[in-house]
CSV table of C-alpha atoms in Angstrom, one decimal:
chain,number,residue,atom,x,y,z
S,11,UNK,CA,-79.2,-51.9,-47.7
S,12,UNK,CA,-82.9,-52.9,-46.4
S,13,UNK,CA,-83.8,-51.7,-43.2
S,14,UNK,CA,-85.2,-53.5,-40.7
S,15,UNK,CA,-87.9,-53.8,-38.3
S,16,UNK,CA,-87.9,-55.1,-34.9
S,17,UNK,CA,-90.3,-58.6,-35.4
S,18,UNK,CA,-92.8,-60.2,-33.0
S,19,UNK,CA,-92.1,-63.7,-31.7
S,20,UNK,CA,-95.0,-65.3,-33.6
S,21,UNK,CA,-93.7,-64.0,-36.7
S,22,UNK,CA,-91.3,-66.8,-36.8
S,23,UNK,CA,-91.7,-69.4,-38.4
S,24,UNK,CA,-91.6,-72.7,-35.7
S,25,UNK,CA,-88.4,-74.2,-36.9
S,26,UNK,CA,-85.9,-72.6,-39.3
S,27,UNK,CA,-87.0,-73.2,-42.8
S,28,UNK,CA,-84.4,-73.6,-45.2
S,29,UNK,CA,-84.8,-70.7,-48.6
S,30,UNK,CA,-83.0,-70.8,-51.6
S,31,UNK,CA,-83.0,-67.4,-53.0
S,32,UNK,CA,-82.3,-68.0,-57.0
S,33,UNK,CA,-81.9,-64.0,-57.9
S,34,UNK,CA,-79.3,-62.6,-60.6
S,35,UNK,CA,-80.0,-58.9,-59.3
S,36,UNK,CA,-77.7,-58.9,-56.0
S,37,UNK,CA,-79.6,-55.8,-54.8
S,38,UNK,CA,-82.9,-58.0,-54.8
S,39,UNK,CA,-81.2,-60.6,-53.6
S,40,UNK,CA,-79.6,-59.3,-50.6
S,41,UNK,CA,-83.4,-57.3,-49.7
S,42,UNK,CA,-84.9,-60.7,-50.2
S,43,UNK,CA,-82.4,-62.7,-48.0
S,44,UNK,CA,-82.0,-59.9,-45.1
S,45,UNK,CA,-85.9,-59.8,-45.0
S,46,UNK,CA,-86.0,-63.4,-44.8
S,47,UNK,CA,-83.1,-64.2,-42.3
S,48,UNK,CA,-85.0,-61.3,-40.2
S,49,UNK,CA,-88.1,-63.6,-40.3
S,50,UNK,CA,-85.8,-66.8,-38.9
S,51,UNK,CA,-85.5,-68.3,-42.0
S,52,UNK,CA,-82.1,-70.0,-43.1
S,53,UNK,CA,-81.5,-68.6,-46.8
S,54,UNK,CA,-78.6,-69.5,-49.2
S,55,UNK,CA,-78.3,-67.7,-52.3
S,56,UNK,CA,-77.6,-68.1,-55.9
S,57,UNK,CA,-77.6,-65.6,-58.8
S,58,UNK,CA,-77.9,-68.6,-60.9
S,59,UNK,CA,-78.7,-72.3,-62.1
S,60,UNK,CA,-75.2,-73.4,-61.6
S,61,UNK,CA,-74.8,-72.2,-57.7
S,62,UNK,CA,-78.2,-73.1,-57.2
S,63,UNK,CA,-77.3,-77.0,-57.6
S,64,UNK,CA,-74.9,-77.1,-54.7
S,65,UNK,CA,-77.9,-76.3,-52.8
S,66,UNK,CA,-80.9,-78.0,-54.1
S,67,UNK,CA,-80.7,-81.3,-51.3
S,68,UNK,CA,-80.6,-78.6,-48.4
S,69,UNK,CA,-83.5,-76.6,-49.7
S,70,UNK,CA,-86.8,-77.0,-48.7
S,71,UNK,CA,-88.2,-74.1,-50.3
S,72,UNK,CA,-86.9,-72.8,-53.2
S,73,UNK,CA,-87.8,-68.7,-54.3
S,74,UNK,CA,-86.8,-68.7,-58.1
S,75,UNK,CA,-86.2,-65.8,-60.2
S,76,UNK,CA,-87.8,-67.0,-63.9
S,77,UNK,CA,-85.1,-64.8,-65.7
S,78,UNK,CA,-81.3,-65.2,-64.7
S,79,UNK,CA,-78.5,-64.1,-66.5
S,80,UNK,CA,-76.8,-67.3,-65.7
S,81,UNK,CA,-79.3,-70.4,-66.6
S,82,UNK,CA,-83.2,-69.7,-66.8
S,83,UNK,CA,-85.5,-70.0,-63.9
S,84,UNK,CA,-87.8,-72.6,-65.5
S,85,UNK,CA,-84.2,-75.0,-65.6
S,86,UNK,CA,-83.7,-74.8,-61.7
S,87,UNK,CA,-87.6,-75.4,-61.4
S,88,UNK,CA,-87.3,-78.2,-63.4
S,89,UNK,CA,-84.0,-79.7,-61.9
S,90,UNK,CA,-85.8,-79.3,-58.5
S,91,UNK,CA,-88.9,-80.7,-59.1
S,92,UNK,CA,-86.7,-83.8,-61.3
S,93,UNK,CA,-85.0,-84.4,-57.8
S,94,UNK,CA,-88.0,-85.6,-56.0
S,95,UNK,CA,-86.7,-84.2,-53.2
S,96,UNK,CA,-90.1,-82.5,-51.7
S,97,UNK,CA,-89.0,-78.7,-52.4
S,98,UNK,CA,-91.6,-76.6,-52.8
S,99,UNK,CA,-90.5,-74.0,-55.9
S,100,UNK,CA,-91.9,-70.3,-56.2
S,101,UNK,CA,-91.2,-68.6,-59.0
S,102,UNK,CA,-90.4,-64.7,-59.5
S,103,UNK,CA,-90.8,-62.6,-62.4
S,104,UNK,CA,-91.3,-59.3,-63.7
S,105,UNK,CA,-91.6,-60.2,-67.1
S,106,UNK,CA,-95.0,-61.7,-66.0
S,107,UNK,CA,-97.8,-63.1,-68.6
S,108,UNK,CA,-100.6,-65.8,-68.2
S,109,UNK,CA,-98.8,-68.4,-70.7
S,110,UNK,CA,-95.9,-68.1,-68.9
S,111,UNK,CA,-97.7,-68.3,-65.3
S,112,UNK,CA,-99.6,-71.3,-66.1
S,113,UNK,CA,-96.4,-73.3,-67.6
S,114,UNK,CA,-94.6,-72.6,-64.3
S,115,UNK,CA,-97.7,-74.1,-62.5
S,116,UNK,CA,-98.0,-76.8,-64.8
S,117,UNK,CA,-94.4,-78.7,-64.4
S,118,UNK,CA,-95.0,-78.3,-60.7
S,119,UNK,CA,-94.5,-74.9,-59.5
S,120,UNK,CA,-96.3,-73.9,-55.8
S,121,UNK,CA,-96.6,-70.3,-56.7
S,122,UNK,CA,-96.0,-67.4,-59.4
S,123,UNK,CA,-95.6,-64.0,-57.8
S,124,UNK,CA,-95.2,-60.8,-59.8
S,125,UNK,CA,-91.9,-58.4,-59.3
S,126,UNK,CA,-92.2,-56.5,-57.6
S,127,UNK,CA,-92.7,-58.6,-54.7
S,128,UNK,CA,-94.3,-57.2,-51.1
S,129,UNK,CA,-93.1,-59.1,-48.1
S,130,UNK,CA,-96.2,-60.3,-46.8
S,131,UNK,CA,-96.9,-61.9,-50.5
S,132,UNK,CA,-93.7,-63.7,-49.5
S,133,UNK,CA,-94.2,-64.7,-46.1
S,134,UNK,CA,-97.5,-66.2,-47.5
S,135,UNK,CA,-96.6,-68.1,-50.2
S,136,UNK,CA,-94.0,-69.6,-47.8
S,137,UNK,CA,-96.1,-69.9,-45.3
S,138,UNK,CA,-98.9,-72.0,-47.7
S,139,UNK,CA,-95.4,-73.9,-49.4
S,140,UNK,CA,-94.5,-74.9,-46.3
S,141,UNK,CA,-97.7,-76.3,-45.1
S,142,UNK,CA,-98.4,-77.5,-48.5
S,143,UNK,CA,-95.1,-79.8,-48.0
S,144,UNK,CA,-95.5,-80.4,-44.4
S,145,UNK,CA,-98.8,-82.2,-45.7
S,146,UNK,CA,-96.9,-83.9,-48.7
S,147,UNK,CA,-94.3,-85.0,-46.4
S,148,UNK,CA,-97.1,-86.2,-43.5
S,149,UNK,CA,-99.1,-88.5,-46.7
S,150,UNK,CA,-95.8,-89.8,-47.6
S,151,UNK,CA,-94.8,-91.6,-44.3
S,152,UNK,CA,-98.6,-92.2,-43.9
S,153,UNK,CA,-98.3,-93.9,-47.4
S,154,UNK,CA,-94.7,-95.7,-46.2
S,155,UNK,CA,-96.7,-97.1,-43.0
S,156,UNK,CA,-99.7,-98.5,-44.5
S,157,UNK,CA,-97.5,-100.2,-47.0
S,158,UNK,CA,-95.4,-101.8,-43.7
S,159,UNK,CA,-99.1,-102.8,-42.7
S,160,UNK,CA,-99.7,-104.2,-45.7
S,161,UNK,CA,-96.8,-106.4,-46.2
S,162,UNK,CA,-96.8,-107.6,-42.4
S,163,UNK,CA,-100.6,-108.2,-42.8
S,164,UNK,CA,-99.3,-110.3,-46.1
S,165,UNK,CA,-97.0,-111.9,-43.9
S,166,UNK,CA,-99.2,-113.0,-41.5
S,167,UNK,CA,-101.8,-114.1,-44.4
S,168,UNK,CA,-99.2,-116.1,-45.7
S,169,UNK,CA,-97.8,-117.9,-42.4
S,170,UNK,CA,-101.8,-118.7,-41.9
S,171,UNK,CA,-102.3,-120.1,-45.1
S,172,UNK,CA,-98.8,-122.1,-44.6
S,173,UNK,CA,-100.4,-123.1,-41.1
S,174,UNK,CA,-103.9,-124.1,-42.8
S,175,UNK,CA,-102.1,-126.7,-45.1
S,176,UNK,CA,-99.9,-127.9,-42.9
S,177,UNK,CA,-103.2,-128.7,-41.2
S,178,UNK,CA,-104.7,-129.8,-44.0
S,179,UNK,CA,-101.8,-132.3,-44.8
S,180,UNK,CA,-102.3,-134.1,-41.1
S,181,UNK,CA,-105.8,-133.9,-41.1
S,182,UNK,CA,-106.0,-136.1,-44.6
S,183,UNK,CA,-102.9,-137.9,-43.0
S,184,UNK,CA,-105.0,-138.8,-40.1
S,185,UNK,CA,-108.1,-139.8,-42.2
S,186,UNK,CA,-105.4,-142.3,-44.2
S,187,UNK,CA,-104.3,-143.7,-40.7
S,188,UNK,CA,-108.0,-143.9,-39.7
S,189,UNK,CA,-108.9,-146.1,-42.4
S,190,UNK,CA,-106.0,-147.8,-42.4
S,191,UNK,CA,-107.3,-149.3,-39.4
């Protein structure tokens, strides 16, 4: 069992982030998930793709071991990141090489991080995930808004033009009745 360390308030993190811990070694995984509940985040665990699923909508960052004994890492990365559900994924690995590094990067991973793993690496790489989605979350309802702009400016456009010909219309009926006379 981990030991642990007494931690100062401004190590937590504001509110409660919620960790999946993807990890087939349950000696890892229980380190891993005492040194993160000690930090005040919320972690549920999985030692593979399967348990992991049951999860995935409650997650906000995932920590995803690349080689599981049950399912492969890359499969609940890509599951995930299929959801479009705004988790962040970090993979895990001591089986580390460049190729694989940059595939995990490339279908959307946040982060790669070598076994064995030193705390602070983790805190960081949470840290930067969580920021990193806090931003992608931020653009998103940014992005929502200006679109509810947009189509209440379209509105507007549109009940002016509507007004303009309705104008239009009496004005010409007008001149008729004008000459008319």
């Amino acid at each position: 069992m981990a030991t642990t360390h007494p931690i100062k308030t401004s190590e937590l993190p504001v509110t409660a982030c919620h960790v999946l811990l993807v990890e087939d070694d349950p000696a890892l995984r229980e380190t891993l998930s005492e040194l993160l509940n000690n930090r005040g985040y919320e972690v549920r665990e999985a030692d593979g793709q399967q348990k992991a699923r049951a999860n995935y909508a409650w997650t906000e960052v995932a920590l995803i071991d690349l080689r599981l004994s049950q399912g492969e890492g890359l499969g609940v990365l890509r599951e995930i990141l299929g959801q479009q559900i705004g988790v962040e994924c970090i993979i895990m690995t001591g089986y580390a090489n460049m190729q694989v590094a940059v595939q995990c990067l490339n279908l959307g991973a946040f982060g790669f991080m070598e076994k064995p793993v030193k705390p602070e690496q983790i805190f960081q790489f949470l840290e930067r995930a969580l920021e990193r989605r806090s931003l992608r979350l931020q653009l998103e309802q940014r992005m929502r808004e200006v679109m509810a702009a947009a189509q209440l400016n379209m509105r507007v456009l549109n009940e002016r033009v509507q007004l303009l010909e309705e104008a239009s219309r009496r004005s010409e009926q007008l001149v008729h009745l004008y000459q008319l006379m």
